[in-house]
Each structure stands twice: as structure tokens, then as C-alpha cells.
mmCIF file of N, CA and C in Angstrom:
data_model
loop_
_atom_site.group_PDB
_atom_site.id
_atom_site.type_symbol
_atom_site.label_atom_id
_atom_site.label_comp_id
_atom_site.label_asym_id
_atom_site.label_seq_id
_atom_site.Cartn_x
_atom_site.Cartn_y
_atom_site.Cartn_z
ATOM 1 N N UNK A 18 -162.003 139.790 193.531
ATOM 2 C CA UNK A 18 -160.657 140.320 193.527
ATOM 3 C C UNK A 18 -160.674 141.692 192.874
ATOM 4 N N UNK A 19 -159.648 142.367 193.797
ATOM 5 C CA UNK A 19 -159.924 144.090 192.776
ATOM 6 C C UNK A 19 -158.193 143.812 191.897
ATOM 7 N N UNK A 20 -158.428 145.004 191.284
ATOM 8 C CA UNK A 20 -157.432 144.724 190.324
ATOM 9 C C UNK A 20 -156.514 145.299 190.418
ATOM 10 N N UNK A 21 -156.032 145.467 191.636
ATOM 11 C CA UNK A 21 -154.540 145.729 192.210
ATOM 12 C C UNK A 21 -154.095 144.408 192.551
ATOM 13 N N UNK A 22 -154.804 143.739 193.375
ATOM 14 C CA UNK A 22 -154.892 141.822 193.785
ATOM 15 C C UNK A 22 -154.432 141.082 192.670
ATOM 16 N N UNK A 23 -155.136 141.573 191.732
ATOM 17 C CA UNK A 23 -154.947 140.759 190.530
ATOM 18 C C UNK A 23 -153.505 141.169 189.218
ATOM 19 N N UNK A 24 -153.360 142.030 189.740
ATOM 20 C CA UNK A 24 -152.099 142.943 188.946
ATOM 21 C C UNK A 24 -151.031 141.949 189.983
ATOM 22 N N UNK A 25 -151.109 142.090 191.236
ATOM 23 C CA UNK A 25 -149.778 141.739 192.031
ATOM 24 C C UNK A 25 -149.817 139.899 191.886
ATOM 25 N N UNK A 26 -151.123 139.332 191.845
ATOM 26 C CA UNK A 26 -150.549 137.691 192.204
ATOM 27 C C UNK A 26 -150.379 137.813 190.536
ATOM 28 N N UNK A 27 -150.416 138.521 189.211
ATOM 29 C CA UNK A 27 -149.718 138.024 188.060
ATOM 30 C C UNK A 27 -148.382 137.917 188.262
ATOM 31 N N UNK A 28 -148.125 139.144 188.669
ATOM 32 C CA UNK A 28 -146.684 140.067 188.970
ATOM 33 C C UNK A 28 -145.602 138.760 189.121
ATOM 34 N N UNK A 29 -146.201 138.030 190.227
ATOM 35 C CA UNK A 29 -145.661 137.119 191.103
ATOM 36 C C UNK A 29 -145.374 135.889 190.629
ATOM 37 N N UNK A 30 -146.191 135.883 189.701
ATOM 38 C CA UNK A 30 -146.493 134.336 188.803
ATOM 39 C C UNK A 30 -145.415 134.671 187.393
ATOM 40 N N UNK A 31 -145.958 135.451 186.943
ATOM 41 C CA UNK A 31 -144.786 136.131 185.576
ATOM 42 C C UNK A 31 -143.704 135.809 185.845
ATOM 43 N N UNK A 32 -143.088 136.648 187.102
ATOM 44 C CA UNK A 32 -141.332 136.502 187.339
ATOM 45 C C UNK A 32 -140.873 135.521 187.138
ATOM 46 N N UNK A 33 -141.145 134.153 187.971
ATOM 47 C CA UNK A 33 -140.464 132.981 188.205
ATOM 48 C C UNK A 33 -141.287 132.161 186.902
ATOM 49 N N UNK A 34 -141.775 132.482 186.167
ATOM 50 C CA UNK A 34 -142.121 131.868 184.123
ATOM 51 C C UNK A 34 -141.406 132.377 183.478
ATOM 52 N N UNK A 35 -140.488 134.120 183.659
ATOM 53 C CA UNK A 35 -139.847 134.588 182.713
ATOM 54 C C UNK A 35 -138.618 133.850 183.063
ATOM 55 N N UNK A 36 -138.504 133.914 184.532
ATOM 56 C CA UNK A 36 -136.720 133.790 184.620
ATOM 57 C C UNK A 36 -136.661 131.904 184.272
ATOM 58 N N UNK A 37 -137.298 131.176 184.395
ATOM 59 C CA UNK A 37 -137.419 129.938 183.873
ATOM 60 C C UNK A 37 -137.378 130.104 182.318
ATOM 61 N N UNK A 38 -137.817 131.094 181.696
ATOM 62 C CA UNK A 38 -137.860 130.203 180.400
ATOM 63 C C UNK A 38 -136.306 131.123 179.809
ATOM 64 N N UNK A 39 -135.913 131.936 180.379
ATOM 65 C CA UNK A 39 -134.460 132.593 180.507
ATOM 66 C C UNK A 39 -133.443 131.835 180.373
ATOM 67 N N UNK A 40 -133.921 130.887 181.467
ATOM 68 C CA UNK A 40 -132.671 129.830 181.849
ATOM 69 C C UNK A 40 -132.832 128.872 180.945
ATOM 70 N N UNK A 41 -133.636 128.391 180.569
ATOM 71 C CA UNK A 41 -134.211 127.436 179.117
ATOM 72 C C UNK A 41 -133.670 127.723 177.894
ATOM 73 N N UNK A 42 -133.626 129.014 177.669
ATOM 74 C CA UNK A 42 -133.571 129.616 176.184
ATOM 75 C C UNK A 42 -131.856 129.661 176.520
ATOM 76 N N UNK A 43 -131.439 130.623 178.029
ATOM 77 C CA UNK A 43 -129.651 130.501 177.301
ATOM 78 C C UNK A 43 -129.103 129.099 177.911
ATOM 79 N N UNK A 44 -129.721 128.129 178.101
ATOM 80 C CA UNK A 44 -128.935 126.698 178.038
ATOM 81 C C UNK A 44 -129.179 126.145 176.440
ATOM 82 N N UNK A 45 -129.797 126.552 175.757
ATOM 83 C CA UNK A 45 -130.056 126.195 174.309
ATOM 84 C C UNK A 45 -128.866 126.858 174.026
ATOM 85 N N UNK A 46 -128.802 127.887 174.079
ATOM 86 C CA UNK A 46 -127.647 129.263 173.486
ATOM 87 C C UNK A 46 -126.686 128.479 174.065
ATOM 88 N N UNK A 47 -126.447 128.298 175.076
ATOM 89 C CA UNK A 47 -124.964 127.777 175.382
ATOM 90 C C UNK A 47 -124.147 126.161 174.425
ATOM 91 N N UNK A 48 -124.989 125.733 174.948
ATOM 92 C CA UNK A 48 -124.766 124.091 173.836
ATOM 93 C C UNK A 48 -124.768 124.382 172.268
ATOM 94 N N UNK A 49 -126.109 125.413 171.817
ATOM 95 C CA UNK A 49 -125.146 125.783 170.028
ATOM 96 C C UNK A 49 -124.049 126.402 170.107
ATOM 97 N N UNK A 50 -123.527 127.273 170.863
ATOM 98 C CA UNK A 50 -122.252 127.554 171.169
ATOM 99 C C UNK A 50 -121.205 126.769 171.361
ATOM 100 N N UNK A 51 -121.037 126.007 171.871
ATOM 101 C CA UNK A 51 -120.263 125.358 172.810
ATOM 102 C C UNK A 51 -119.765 124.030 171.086
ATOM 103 N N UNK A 52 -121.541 123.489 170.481
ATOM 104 C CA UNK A 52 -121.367 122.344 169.449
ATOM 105 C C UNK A 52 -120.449 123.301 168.105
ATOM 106 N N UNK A 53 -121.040 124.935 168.172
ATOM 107 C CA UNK A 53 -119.927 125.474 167.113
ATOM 108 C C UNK A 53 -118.291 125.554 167.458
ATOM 109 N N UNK A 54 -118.022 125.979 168.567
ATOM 110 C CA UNK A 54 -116.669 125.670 168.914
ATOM 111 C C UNK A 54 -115.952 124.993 168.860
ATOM 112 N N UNK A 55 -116.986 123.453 168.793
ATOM 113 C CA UNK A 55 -116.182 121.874 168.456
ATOM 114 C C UNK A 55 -115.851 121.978 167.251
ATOM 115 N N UNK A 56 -116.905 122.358 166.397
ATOM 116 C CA UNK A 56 -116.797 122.103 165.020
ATOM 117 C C UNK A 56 -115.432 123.120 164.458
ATOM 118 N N UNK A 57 -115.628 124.503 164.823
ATOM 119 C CA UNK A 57 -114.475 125.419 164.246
ATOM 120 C C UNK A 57 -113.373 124.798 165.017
ATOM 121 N N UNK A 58 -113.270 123.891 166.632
ATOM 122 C CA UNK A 58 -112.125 123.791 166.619
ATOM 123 C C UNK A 58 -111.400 122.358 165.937
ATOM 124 N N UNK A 59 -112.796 121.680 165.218
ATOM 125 C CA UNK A 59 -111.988 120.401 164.781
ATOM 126 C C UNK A 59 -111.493 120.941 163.656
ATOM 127 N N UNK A 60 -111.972 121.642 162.678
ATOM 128 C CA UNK A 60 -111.571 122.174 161.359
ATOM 129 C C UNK A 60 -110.400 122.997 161.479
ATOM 130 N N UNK A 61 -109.994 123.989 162.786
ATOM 131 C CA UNK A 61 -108.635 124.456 162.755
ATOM 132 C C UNK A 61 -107.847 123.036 163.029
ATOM 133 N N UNK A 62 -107.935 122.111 163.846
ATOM 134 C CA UNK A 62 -106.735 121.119 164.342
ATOM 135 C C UNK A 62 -106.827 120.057 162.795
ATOM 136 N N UNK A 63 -107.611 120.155 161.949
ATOM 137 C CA UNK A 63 -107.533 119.225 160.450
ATOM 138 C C UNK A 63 -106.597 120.070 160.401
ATOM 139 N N UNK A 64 -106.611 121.497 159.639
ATOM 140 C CA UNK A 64 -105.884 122.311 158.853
ATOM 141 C C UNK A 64 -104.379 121.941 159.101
ATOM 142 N N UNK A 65 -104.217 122.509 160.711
ATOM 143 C CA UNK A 65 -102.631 121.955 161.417
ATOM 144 C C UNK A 65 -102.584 120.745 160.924
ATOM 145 N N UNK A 66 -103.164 119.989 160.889
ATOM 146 C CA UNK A 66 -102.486 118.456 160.509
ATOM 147 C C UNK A 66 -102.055 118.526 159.312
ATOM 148 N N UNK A 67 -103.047 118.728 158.469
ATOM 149 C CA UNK A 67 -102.900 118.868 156.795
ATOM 150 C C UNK A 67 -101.670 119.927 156.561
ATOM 151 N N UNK A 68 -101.479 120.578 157.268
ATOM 152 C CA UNK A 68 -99.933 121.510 157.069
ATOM 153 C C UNK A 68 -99.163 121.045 157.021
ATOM 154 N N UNK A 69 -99.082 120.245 158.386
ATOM 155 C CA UNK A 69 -97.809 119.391 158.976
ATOM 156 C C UNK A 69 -97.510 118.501 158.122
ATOM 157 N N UNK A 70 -98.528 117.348 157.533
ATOM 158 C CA UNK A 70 -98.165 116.232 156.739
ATOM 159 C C UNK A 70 -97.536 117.213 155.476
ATOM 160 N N UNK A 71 -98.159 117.800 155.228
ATOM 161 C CA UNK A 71 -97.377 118.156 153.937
ATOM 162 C C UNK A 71 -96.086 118.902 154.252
ATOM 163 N N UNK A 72 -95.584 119.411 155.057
ATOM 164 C CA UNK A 72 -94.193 119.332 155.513
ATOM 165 C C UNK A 72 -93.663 118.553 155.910
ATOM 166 N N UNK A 73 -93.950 117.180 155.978
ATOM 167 C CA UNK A 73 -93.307 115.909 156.318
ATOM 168 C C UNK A 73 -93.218 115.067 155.472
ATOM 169 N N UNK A 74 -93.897 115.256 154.390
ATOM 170 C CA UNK A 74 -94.158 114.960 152.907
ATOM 171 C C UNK A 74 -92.648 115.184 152.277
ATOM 172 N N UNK A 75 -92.475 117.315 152.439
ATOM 173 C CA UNK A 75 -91.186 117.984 151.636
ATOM 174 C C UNK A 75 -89.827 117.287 152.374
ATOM 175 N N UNK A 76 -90.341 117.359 153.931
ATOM 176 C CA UNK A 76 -88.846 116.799 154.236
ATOM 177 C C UNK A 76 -88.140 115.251 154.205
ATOM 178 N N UNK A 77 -89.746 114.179 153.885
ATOM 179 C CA UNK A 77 -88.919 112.591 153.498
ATOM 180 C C UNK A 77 -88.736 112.605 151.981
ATOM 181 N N UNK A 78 -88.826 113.839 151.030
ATOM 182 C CA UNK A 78 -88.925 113.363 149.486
ATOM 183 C C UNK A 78 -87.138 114.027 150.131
ATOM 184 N N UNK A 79 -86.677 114.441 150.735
ATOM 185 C CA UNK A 79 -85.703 115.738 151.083
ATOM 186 C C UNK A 79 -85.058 114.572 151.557
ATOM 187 N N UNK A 80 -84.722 114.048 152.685
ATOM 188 C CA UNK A 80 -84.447 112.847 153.031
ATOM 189 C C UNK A 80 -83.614 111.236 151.912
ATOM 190 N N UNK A 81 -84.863 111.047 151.495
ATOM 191 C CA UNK A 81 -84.917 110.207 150.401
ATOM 192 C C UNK A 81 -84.099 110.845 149.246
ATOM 193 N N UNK A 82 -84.123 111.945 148.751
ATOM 194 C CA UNK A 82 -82.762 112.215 147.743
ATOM 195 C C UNK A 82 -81.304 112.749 148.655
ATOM 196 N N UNK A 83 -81.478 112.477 149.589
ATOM 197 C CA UNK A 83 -79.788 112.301 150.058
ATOM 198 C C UNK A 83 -78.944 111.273 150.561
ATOM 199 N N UNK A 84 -80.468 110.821 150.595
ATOM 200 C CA UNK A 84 -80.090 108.876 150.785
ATOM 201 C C UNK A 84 -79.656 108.696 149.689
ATOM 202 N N UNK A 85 -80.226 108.672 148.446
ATOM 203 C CA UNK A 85 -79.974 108.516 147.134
ATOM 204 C C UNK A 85 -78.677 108.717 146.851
ATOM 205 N N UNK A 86 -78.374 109.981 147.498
ATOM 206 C CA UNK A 86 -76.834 110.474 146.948
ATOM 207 C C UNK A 86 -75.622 109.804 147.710
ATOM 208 N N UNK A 87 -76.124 109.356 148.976
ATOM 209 C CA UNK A 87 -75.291 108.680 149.804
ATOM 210 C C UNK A 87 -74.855 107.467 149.372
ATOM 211 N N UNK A 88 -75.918 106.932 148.718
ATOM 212 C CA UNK A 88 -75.659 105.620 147.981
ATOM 213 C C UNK A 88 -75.009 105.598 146.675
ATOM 214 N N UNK A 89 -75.413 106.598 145.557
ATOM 215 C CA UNK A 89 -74.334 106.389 144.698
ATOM 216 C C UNK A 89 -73.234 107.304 145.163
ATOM 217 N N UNK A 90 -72.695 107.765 145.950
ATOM 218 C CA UNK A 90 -71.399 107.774 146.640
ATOM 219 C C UNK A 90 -70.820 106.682 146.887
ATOM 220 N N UNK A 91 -70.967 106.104 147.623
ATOM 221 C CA UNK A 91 -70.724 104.684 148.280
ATOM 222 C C UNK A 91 -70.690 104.014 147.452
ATOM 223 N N UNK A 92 -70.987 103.780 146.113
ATOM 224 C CA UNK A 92 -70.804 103.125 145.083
ATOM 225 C C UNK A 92 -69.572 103.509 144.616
ATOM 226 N N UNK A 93 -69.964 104.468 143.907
ATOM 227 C CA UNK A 93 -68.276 105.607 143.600
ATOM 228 C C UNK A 93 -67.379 104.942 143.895
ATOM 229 N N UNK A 94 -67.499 105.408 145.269
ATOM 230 C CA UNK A 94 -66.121 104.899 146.080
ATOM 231 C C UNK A 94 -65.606 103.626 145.778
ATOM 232 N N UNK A 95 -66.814 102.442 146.337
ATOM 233 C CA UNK A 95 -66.431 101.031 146.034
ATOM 234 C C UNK A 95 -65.580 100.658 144.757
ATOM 235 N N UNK A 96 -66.408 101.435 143.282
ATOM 236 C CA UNK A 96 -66.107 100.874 142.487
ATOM 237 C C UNK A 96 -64.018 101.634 142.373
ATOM 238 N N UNK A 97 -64.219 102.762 142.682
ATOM 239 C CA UNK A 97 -62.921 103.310 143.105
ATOM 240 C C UNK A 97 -61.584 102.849 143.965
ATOM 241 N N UNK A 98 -62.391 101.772 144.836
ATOM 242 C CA UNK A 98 -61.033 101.253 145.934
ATOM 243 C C UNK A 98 -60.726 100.231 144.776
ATOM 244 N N UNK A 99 -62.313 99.703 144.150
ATOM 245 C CA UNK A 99 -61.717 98.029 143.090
ATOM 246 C C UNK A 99 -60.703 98.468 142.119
ATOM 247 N N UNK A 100 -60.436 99.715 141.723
ATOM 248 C CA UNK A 100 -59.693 99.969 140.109
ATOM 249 C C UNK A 100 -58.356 100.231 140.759
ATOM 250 N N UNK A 101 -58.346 100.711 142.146
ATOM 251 C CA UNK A 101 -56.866 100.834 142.560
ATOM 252 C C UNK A 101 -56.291 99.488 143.274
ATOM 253 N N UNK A 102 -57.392 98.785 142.883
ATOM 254 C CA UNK A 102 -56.441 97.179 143.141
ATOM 255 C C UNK A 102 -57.349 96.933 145.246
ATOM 256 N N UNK A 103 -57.966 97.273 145.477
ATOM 257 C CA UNK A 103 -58.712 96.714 147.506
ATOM 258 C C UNK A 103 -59.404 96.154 146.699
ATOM 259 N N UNK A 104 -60.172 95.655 148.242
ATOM 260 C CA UNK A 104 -61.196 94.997 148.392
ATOM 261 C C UNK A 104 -62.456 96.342 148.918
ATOM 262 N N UNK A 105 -63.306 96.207 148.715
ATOM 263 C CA UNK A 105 -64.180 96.957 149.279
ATOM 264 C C UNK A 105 -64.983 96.340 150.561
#
């Protein structure tokens, strides 16, 4: 073989080893990609949650003291209809 022969059947052999191990290397790249995206997107959708509960937290303690007040109202009152002589 002279070594033009031998330059061209490398030539030939190289290409289709580079572009194979191309496709090898960015399917690796794609899947660490793809497993970081899960991860940053589970840690943003915790955060939203952890927001939310704690605004659902402010608004049943919020809730719960107007219940509170509703009830000793309603007491008030009761004990108020009894001193003017009703029934409640």
C-alpha cells in the first residue's frame, strides 16, 4: 500500500469512529442535563410549596381568630337576650 491508500482508507475509518463516539459523548451530555433539570426543577416546585403552606398557615391562624371572635360575640349576645328577660 502507498501512503496516499493508506491516508484515505484511515480517512474513511476515522469519520464514522469520530461521529459515533460524538453521538455517545452528547447522549451522556444530554441525560446529565436533562437529570439536572429534574433536580433544579424539584427544588423550585418544594420552594412554591413551602411558600404556599406558610401562607395557609397565616391565613387559618387568620381564620381561627375570627372564629374566636364570632364566638364570643354570640356569647355576648346570648348572655344579653338572658338579662333582658328571652330565651336564647
Amino acid at each position: 500500500m502507498d501512503a496516499a491508500l493508506l491516508t484515505s482508507v484511515s480517512a474513511l475509518i476515522a469519520g464514522p469512529v469520530a461521529a459515533a463516539a460524538a453521538i455517545y459523548s452528547s447522549r451522556g451530555a444530554n441525560r446529565a442535563a436533562q437529570e439536572g433539570n429534574a433536580v433544579t426543577g424539584f427544588s423550585s416546585l418544594t420552594n412554591e410549596l413551602q411558600e404556599e403552606r406558610k401562607e395557609l398557615r397565616a391565613d387559618l391562624a387568620t381564620v381561627r381568630a375570627e372564629l374566636a371572635a364570632e364566638k364570643l360575640e354570640t356569647a355576648r349576645l346570648r348572655l344579653l337576650v338572658q338579662q333582658l328577660g328571652g330565651t336564647p
